[in-house]
Amino acid sequence: MNTTLGTGAGTARPANSVRVVIVDDHAIFRSGLKADLDASIHVVGEAATVEQAIAVIVQQRPDVVLLDVHLPGGLGGGGREVIAGSAALLSTTRFLALSVSDAAEDVVAVIRAGARGYVTKTISGAEITDAVFRVAGGDAVFSPRLAGFVLDAFGTAPADIADDELDKLSARELEVMRLIARGYSYKEVAKELFISIKTVETHVSAVLRKLQLSSRHELTKWAAERRLL
Amino acid sequence: MEDLLGNAVEVVTVGDAAMTEAHEALVQASREAMLNASRHGGGTVSVYLEASDGQAEIFIKDRGPGFELGDVPADRLGIRESIIGRMKRHGGSAAILSTGDGTEVRLRLPAAAEHAEGKS
């Protein structure tokens, strides 16, 4: 699960094009998404179930997998199970979770399985293209909703020195998450906080890492409880 | 709201707090701001609510062309009354930040505000 974590720093956009596999159980959504993506993104495979997804990912070894959180098949684990089933490829293939779902439990589960980000399906073609390049380059992509989940799960108070660093967000990370939750793009966050976009990316990657590695039991408990609301 | 105006509205909420009468005003003010954002703004409207014991904040952001508050005709009361006035009457505050890239309405209601004043 942690094999991709070190790669967030250096790489910018991959040279020319990005190879993508789309995993979603609705054919109409897949073709719509395909049509919306920029020409520099090549869709090299599609899948509608957990089994199909793992097979096509292992065969195609894409740069990025656009992965629906909810999928039929397998053991019922959906997107999380697809990532677990392709774990050997996590150093070269990045996963971007895509969902209409509000269930924090499911979203947190795919992120903790190794996804580099989460966006909602209302995202525009240009935005998703940007997100694909960002994830392919090793960065994390947080939608407002994921930022909100993070703030809710980790709390909105900054870390004390005494806290385990994985269990709390720093004051700066909180600021970045709040702005993303408010709908700010990375560029707008950078401008608002007088920092570079690269620094924003670094903060977001750090939060992703905490979300993936934090052992605090509250995270899972929180997500499970949130589902009941 | 989405059905009413045809724009996507993305709502993100963090935290929880007991509703008071002042919170009702906060909700009404943000409703007005969301309507404005959908009507005059553009693109996806982002709404972020953060509630804690100390205060409640709501941010409403659009990606429209922006505007100058001073350019709004004096007889248009949506922003002055329904947003800024309403927040003030209930012990809160409202700020509007508008640029060519969009507008953000920031509403803040301290928890103590419910005692500051009663009905509007």
CSV table of C-alpha atoms in Angstrom, one decimal:
chain,number,residue,atom,x,y,z
A,1,MET,CA,0.0,0.0,0.0
A,2,ASN,CA,2.8,2.5,0.7
A,3,THR,CA,4.8,1.9,-2.4
A,4,THR,CA,3.7,5.1,-4.1
A,5,LEU,CA,4.0,7.4,-1.2
A,6,GLY,CA,7.5,8.6,-1.8
A,7,THR,CA,6.8,9.7,-5.4
A,8,GLY,CA,4.7,12.8,-4.7
A,9,ALA,CA,7.5,15.3,-4.8
A,10,GLY,CA,9.3,15.7,-8.1
A,11,THR,CA,7.5,14.7,-11.3
A,12,ALA,CA,5.4,17.2,-13.2
A,13,ARG,CA,3.2,16.2,-16.1
A,14,PRO,CA,4.2,13.1,-17.9
A,15,ALA,CA,5.7,14.0,-21.2
A,16,ASN,CA,3.0,13.4,-23.8
A,17,SER,CA,0.0,11.2,-23.1
A,18,VAL,CA,-1.4,9.3,-20.2
A,19,ARG,CA,-2.8,5.8,-20.5
A,20,VAL,CA,-6.0,5.3,-18.6
A,21,VAL,CA,-8.4,2.5,-17.7
A,22,ILE,CA,-12.0,3.4,-16.8
A,23,VAL,CA,-13.8,1.2,-14.3
A,24,ASP,CA,-17.5,1.8,-13.8
A,25,ASP,CA,-20.5,-0.5,-14.0
A,26,HIS,CA,-22.5,1.9,-16.2
A,27,ALA,CA,-21.5,1.8,-19.9
A,28,ILE,CA,-23.2,5.2,-20.5
A,29,PHE,CA,-21.1,6.8,-17.9
A,30,ARG,CA,-17.9,5.2,-19.3
A,31,SER,CA,-18.5,6.5,-22.8
A,32,GLY,CA,-19.5,9.9,-21.6
A,33,LEU,CA,-16.4,10.2,-19.5
A,34,LYS,CA,-14.3,8.9,-22.5
A,35,ALA,CA,-15.8,11.6,-24.7
A,36,ASP,CA,-15.1,14.3,-22.1
A,37,LEU,CA,-11.4,13.5,-21.5
A,38,ASP,CA,-8.7,15.5,-23.3
A,39,ALA,CA,-7.2,14.0,-26.5
A,40,SER,CA,-3.9,13.5,-24.7
A,41,ILE,CA,-5.5,10.9,-22.5
A,42,HIS,CA,-5.8,7.5,-24.1
A,43,VAL,CA,-8.4,5.1,-22.7
A,44,VAL,CA,-6.7,1.7,-23.1
A,45,GLY,CA,-9.3,-0.4,-21.4
A,46,GLU,CA,-12.7,-0.4,-19.6
A,47,ALA,CA,-14.2,-2.6,-17.0
A,48,ALA,CA,-17.6,-3.0,-15.3
A,49,THR,CA,-16.9,-5.4,-12.5
A,50,VAL,CA,-14.2,-6.1,-9.9
A,51,GLU,CA,-12.9,-9.1,-11.8
A,52,GLN,CA,-12.9,-7.4,-15.2
A,53,ALA,CA,-11.1,-4.4,-13.6
A,54,ILE,CA,-8.3,-6.4,-12.1
A,55,ALA,CA,-7.8,-8.4,-15.3
A,56,VAL,CA,-7.7,-5.3,-17.6
A,57,ILE,CA,-5.4,-3.4,-15.2
A,58,VAL,CA,-2.9,-6.2,-14.9
A,59,GLN,CA,-2.9,-6.7,-18.6
A,60,GLN,CA,-2.7,-3.0,-19.7
A,61,ARG,CA,-0.7,-1.6,-16.8
A,62,PRO,CA,-2.2,1.9,-17.3
A,63,ASP,CA,-0.7,5.1,-15.8
A,64,VAL,CA,-4.0,5.9,-14.1
A,65,VAL,CA,-7.2,4.0,-13.3
A,66,LEU,CA,-10.4,6.0,-13.0
A,67,LEU,CA,-12.2,3.9,-10.4
A,68,ASP,CA,-15.8,3.9,-9.4
A,69,VAL,CA,-16.1,3.4,-5.6
A,70,HIS,CA,-19.1,1.1,-6.0
A,71,LEU,CA,-18.8,-1.9,-8.3
A,72,PRO,CA,-20.5,-5.2,-8.6
A,73,GLY,CA,-18.6,-8.5,-8.5
A,74,GLY,CA,-15.7,-9.9,-6.5
A,75,LEU,CA,-16.3,-10.2,-2.8
A,76,GLY,CA,-18.4,-7.0,-2.7
A,77,GLY,CA,-15.6,-4.7,-1.8
A,78,GLY,CA,-16.0,-2.5,-4.9
A,79,GLY,CA,-13.2,-0.1,-5.8
A,80,ARG,CA,-11.2,-1.0,-2.6
A,81,GLU,CA,-11.1,-4.6,-3.7
A,82,VAL,CA,-9.8,-3.6,-7.2
A,83,ILE,CA,-6.9,-1.7,-5.7
A,84,ALA,CA,-6.1,-4.5,-3.3
A,85,GLY,CA,-6.2,-6.9,-6.3
A,86,SER,CA,-3.8,-4.8,-8.3
A,87,ALA,CA,-1.5,-4.0,-5.3
A,88,ALA,CA,1.6,-5.2,-7.1
A,89,LEU,CA,1.2,-2.4,-9.6
A,90,LEU,CA,0.7,0.4,-7.1
A,91,SER,CA,4.2,1.8,-7.8
A,92,THR,CA,3.4,2.5,-11.5
A,93,THR,CA,-0.3,2.6,-11.7
A,94,ARG,CA,-2.2,5.3,-9.8
A,95,PHE,CA,-5.8,5.1,-8.8
A,96,LEU,CA,-8.2,8.0,-8.8
A,97,ALA,CA,-11.6,7.2,-7.1
A,98,LEU,CA,-14.7,8.5,-8.8
A,99,SER,CA,-18.1,8.5,-7.1
A,100,VAL,CA,-21.5,9.9,-6.6
A,101,SER,CA,-21.5,8.4,-3.2
A,102,ASP,CA,-21.7,10.4,0.0
A,103,ALA,CA,-20.6,7.4,2.1
A,104,ALA,CA,-17.5,8.5,3.9
A,105,GLU,CA,-16.8,4.9,4.9
A,106,ASP,CA,-16.4,3.8,1.2
A,107,VAL,CA,-14.4,6.8,0.2
A,108,VAL,CA,-12.0,6.5,3.1
A,109,ALA,CA,-11.7,2.8,2.4
A,110,VAL,CA,-10.5,3.3,-1.2
A,111,ILE,CA,-8.1,6.1,-0.1
A,112,ARG,CA,-6.7,3.8,2.6
A,113,ALA,CA,-6.4,1.0,0.0
A,114,GLY,CA,-4.0,3.3,-1.9
A,115,ALA,CA,-6.0,5.6,-4.2
A,116,ARG,CA,-4.3,9.0,-4.8
A,117,GLY,CA,-7.5,11.0,-4.7
A,118,TYR,CA,-11.2,11.2,-4.9
A,119,VAL,CA,-13.5,13.3,-7.1
A,120,THR,CA,-17.2,13.4,-7.5
A,121,LYS,CA,-18.8,12.5,-10.8
A,122,THR,CA,-20.2,16.0,-11.3
A,123,ILE,CA,-16.6,17.1,-12.2
A,124,SER,CA,-16.2,18.7,-15.7
A,125,GLY,CA,-14.2,17.1,-18.5
A,126,ALA,CA,-11.4,19.7,-18.1
A,127,GLU,CA,-11.2,19.2,-14.4
A,128,ILE,CA,-11.0,15.4,-14.6
A,129,THR,CA,-8.3,15.7,-17.3
A,130,ASP,CA,-6.3,17.9,-15.0
A,131,ALA,CA,-6.9,15.5,-12.1
A,132,VAL,CA,-5.7,12.6,-14.3
A,133,PHE,CA,-2.4,14.4,-15.1
A,134,ARG,CA,-2.0,15.4,-11.5
A,135,VAL,CA,-2.4,11.8,-10.2
A,136,ALA,CA,-0.2,10.4,-13.0
A,137,GLY,CA,2.5,12.8,-11.9
A,138,GLY,CA,2.3,11.4,-8.4
A,139,ASP,CA,0.3,14.1,-6.8
A,140,ALA,CA,-2.9,13.8,-4.8
A,141,VAL,CA,-6.3,15.1,-5.9
A,142,PHE,CA,-8.8,16.2,-3.3
A,143,SER,CA,-12.3,17.2,-4.2
A,144,PRO,CA,-14.1,19.6,-1.8
A,145,ARG,CA,-16.0,16.6,-0.4
A,146,LEU,CA,-12.9,14.6,0.4
A,147,ALA,CA,-11.4,17.7,2.1
A,148,GLY,CA,-14.6,17.9,4.1
A,149,PHE,CA,-14.3,14.2,5.1
A,150,VAL,CA,-10.7,14.8,6.2
A,151,LEU,CA,-11.6,17.8,8.3
A,152,ASP,CA,-14.4,15.9,9.9
A,153,ALA,CA,-12.4,12.8,10.6
A,154,PHE,CA,-9.2,14.5,11.9
A,155,GLY,CA,-11.0,17.4,13.6
A,156,THR,CA,-10.5,21.1,12.9
A,157,ALA,CA,-8.1,21.8,15.7
A,158,PRO,CA,-4.4,21.9,14.7
A,159,ALA,CA,-1.9,19.4,16.0
A,160,ASP,CA,-0.2,19.8,19.4
A,161,ILE,CA,3.4,18.9,19.6
A,162,ALA,CA,2.4,16.1,21.9
A,163,ASP,CA,0.2,14.5,19.2
A,164,ASP,CA,1.3,11.6,17.0
A,165,GLU,CA,2.0,13.4,13.8
A,166,LEU,CA,-0.1,11.0,11.8
A,167,ASP,CA,-3.2,11.6,13.9
A,168,LYS,CA,-3.6,15.3,13.4
A,169,LEU,CA,-3.3,17.9,10.6
A,170,SER,CA,-0.9,20.8,11.0
A,171,ALA,CA,-2.2,24.3,11.0
A,172,ARG,CA,-1.1,24.8,7.4
A,173,GLU,CA,-2.6,21.5,6.3
A,174,LEU,CA,-5.9,22.5,7.9
A,175,GLU,CA,-5.9,25.8,6.1
A,176,VAL,CA,-5.3,24.1,2.7
A,177,MET,CA,-8.1,21.5,3.4
A,178,ARG,CA,-10.5,24.2,4.4
A,179,LEU,CA,-9.9,26.2,1.2
A,180,ILE,CA,-10.3,23.1,-0.9
A,181,ALA,CA,-13.5,22.2,0.9
A,182,ARG,CA,-14.7,25.7,0.0
A,183,GLY,CA,-14.2,25.0,-3.6
A,184,TYR,CA,-10.8,26.6,-4.2
A,185,SER,CA,-8.6,25.2,-6.9
A,186,TYR,CA,-5.0,24.4,-6.0
A,187,LYS,CA,-4.1,27.6,-7.9
A,188,GLU,CA,-6.5,29.7,-5.8
A,189,VAL,CA,-5.3,28.1,-2.6
A,190,ALA,CA,-1.8,29.0,-3.5
A,191,LYS,CA,-2.8,32.6,-4.2
A,192,GLU,CA,-4.8,32.9,-1.0
A,193,LEU,CA,-2.0,31.6,1.3
A,194,PHE,CA,0.8,33.2,-0.6
A,195,ILE,CA,2.5,29.9,-1.3
A,196,SER,CA,3.4,28.1,-4.6
A,197,ILE,CA,1.2,25.5,-6.2
A,198,LYS,CA,4.0,23.1,-5.6
A,199,THR,CA,3.7,23.7,-1.9
A,200,VAL,CA,0.0,23.3,-2.0
A,201,GLU,CA,0.6,19.9,-3.7
A,202,THR,CA,3.1,19.0,-1.0
A,203,HIS,CA,0.6,19.7,1.8
A,204,VAL,CA,-2.2,17.8,0.0
A,205,SER,CA,0.1,14.8,-0.5
A,206,ALA,CA,1.0,14.9,3.2
A,207,VAL,CA,-2.6,14.9,4.2
A,208,LEU,CA,-3.2,11.9,1.8
A,209,ARG,CA,-0.4,10.1,3.5
A,210,LYS,CA,-1.9,10.7,7.0
A,211,LEU,CA,-5.3,9.6,5.7
A,212,GLN,CA,-3.7,6.4,4.4
A,213,LEU,CA,-1.4,5.6,7.3
A,214,SER,CA,-3.0,7.0,10.4
A,215,SER,CA,-3.7,4.2,12.8
A,216,ARG,CA,-6.1,6.2,14.9
A,217,HIS,CA,-9.1,3.9,15.3
A,218,GLU,CA,-11.4,7.0,15.3
A,219,LEU,CA,-10.9,7.3,11.6
A,220,THR,CA,-12.6,4.0,10.8
A,221,LYS,CA,-15.1,4.4,13.6
A,222,TRP,CA,-15.9,7.9,12.5
A,223,ALA,CA,-16.4,6.8,8.9
A,224,ALA,CA,-18.7,3.9,10.0
A,225,GLU,CA,-20.8,6.2,12.2
A,226,ARG,CA,-21.0,8.8,9.5
A,227,ARG,CA,-22.7,6.3,7.3
A,228,LEU,CA,-25.6,6.1,9.7
A,229,LEU,CA,-26.4,9.7,9.5
B,1,MET,CA,-32.0,24.4,-5.3
B,2,GLU,CA,-30.2,22.7,-8.1
B,3,ASP,CA,-33.5,21.8,-9.7
B,4,LEU,CA,-34.7,25.3,-9.3
B,5,LEU,CA,-31.7,26.9,-11.1
B,6,GLY,CA,-30.0,24.3,-13.1
B,7,ASN,CA,-26.5,24.9,-11.7
B,8,ALA,CA,-24.6,22.2,-9.8
B,9,VAL,CA,-24.3,23.0,-6.1
B,10,GLU,CA,-21.7,21.0,-4.2
B,11,VAL,CA,-22.3,21.1,-0.5
B,12,VAL,CA,-19.7,20.0,2.1
B,13,THR,CA,-20.4,20.1,5.8
B,14,VAL,CA,-18.0,19.6,8.7
B,15,GLY,CA,-19.0,19.3,12.3
B,16,ASP,CA,-22.3,19.7,14.0
B,17,ALA,CA,-24.1,22.0,16.4
B,18,ALA,CA,-27.5,22.5,17.8
B,19,MET,CA,-29.8,24.6,15.8
B,20,THR,CA,-30.9,28.0,17.2
B,21,GLU,CA,-32.9,30.8,15.9
B,22,ALA,CA,-29.8,32.6,14.9
B,23,HIS,CA,-28.7,29.5,12.9
B,24,GLU,CA,-32.0,29.8,11.1
B,25,ALA,CA,-31.0,33.3,10.0
B,26,LEU,CA,-27.6,31.9,8.9
B,27,VAL,CA,-29.4,29.3,6.7
B,28,GLN,CA,-31.7,31.9,5.2
B,29,ALA,CA,-28.7,34.2,4.4
B,30,SER,CA,-26.8,31.3,2.8
B,31,ARG,CA,-29.9,30.4,0.8
B,32,GLU,CA,-30.0,34.0,-0.6
B,33,ALA,CA,-26.3,33.7,-1.4
B,34,MET,CA,-26.8,30.4,-3.2
B,35,LEU,CA,-29.6,31.8,-5.2
B,36,ASN,CA,-27.4,34.8,-6.2
B,37,ALA,CA,-24.5,32.5,-7.0
B,38,SER,CA,-26.6,30.3,-9.3
B,39,ARG,CA,-28.4,33.2,-11.0
B,40,HIS,CA,-25.6,35.7,-11.5
B,41,GLY,CA,-22.5,33.6,-10.9
B,42,GLY,CA,-21.7,30.6,-12.9
B,43,GLY,CA,-20.2,27.1,-12.9
B,44,THR,CA,-20.5,24.9,-9.9
B,45,VAL,CA,-21.5,26.6,-6.8
B,46,SER,CA,-19.5,25.4,-3.8
B,47,VAL,CA,-21.0,25.6,-0.3
B,48,TYR,CA,-18.9,24.8,2.8
B,49,LEU,CA,-20.4,24.7,6.3
B,50,GLU,CA,-18.2,24.3,9.3
B,51,ALA,CA,-19.9,24.1,12.7
B,52,SER,CA,-18.3,23.8,16.1
B,53,ASP,CA,-19.1,24.8,19.7
B,54,GLY,CA,-17.6,28.2,19.2
B,55,GLN,CA,-19.1,29.3,15.9
B,56,ALA,CA,-20.7,28.3,12.6
B,57,GLU,CA,-19.4,29.5,9.3
B,58,ILE,CA,-20.8,29.1,5.8
B,59,PHE,CA,-18.9,29.9,2.6
B,60,ILE,CA,-20.7,30.1,-0.8
B,61,LYS,CA,-18.4,30.4,-3.8
B,62,ASP,CA,-19.3,30.7,-7.5
B,63,ARG,CA,-17.2,31.0,-10.6
B,64,GLY,CA,-19.0,33.9,-12.2
B,65,PRO,CA,-17.8,37.2,-13.5
B,66,GLY,CA,-17.9,38.9,-10.1
B,67,PHE,CA,-19.4,42.2,-9.2
B,68,GLU,CA,-18.9,45.4,-7.1
B,69,LEU,CA,-21.2,45.7,-4.2
B,70,GLY,CA,-21.2,49.5,-4.8
B,71,ASP,CA,-22.6,48.9,-8.3
B,72,VAL,CA,-25.7,47.1,-7.0
B,73,PRO,CA,-28.7,49.5,-7.3
B,74,ALA,CA,-29.8,50.8,-3.9
B,75,ASP,CA,-33.3,49.3,-4.3
B,76,ARG,CA,-31.9,45.8,-4.7
B,77,LEU,CA,-32.0,44.4,-1.1
B,78,GLY,CA,-30.9,40.8,-1.6
B,79,ILE,CA,-27.3,41.3,-0.6
B,80,ARG,CA,-27.6,44.3,1.8
B,81,GLU,CA,-30.7,43.1,3.6
B,82,SER,CA,-31.1,39.4,3.2
B,83,ILE,CA,-27.5,38.6,3.6
B,84,ILE,CA,-25.5,41.3,5.4
B,85,GLY,CA,-28.3,42.9,7.4
B,86,ARG,CA,-29.8,39.6,8.4
B,87,MET,CA,-26.4,38.3,9.7
B,88,LYS,CA,-25.8,41.5,11.6
B,89,ARG,CA,-29.2,41.5,13.3
B,90,HIS,CA,-28.4,38.0,14.6
B,91,GLY,CA,-25.0,38.9,16.0
B,92,GLY,CA,-23.1,37.4,13.0
B,93,SER,CA,-21.2,38.9,10.1
B,94,ALA,CA,-21.0,38.6,6.3
B,95,ALA,CA,-18.2,39.4,4.0
B,96,ILE,CA,-18.3,39.4,0.2
B,97,LEU,CA,-15.2,38.9,-1.8
B,98,SER,CA,-15.6,39.2,-5.5
B,99,THR,CA,-13.0,39.1,-8.3
B,100,GLY,CA,-13.1,38.4,-12.0
B,101,ASP,CA,-12.8,34.7,-11.2
B,102,GLY,CA,-15.8,34.4,-9.0
B,103,THR,CA,-17.4,35.5,-5.8
B,104,GLU,CA,-17.3,34.1,-2.3
B,105,VAL,CA,-19.8,35.0,0.4
B,106,ARG,CA,-18.5,34.4,3.9
B,107,LEU,CA,-21.0,34.1,6.7
B,108,ARG,CA,-20.0,33.8,10.3
B,109,LEU,CA,-22.1,33.3,13.4
B,110,PRO,CA,-20.4,33.1,16.8
B,111,ALA,CA,-22.1,30.7,19.2
B,112,ALA,CA,-22.7,33.5,21.7
B,113,ALA,CA,-24.6,35.4,19.1
B,114,GLU,CA,-27.9,33.7,19.9
B,115,HIS,CA,-27.9,35.7,23.1
B,116,ALA,CA,-26.9,39.0,21.5
B,117,GLU,CA,-30.3,39.7,20.1
B,118,GLY,CA,-33.6,38.1,19.7
B,119,LYS,CA,-35.9,38.1,16.7
B,120,SER,CA,-35.3,40.3,13.7
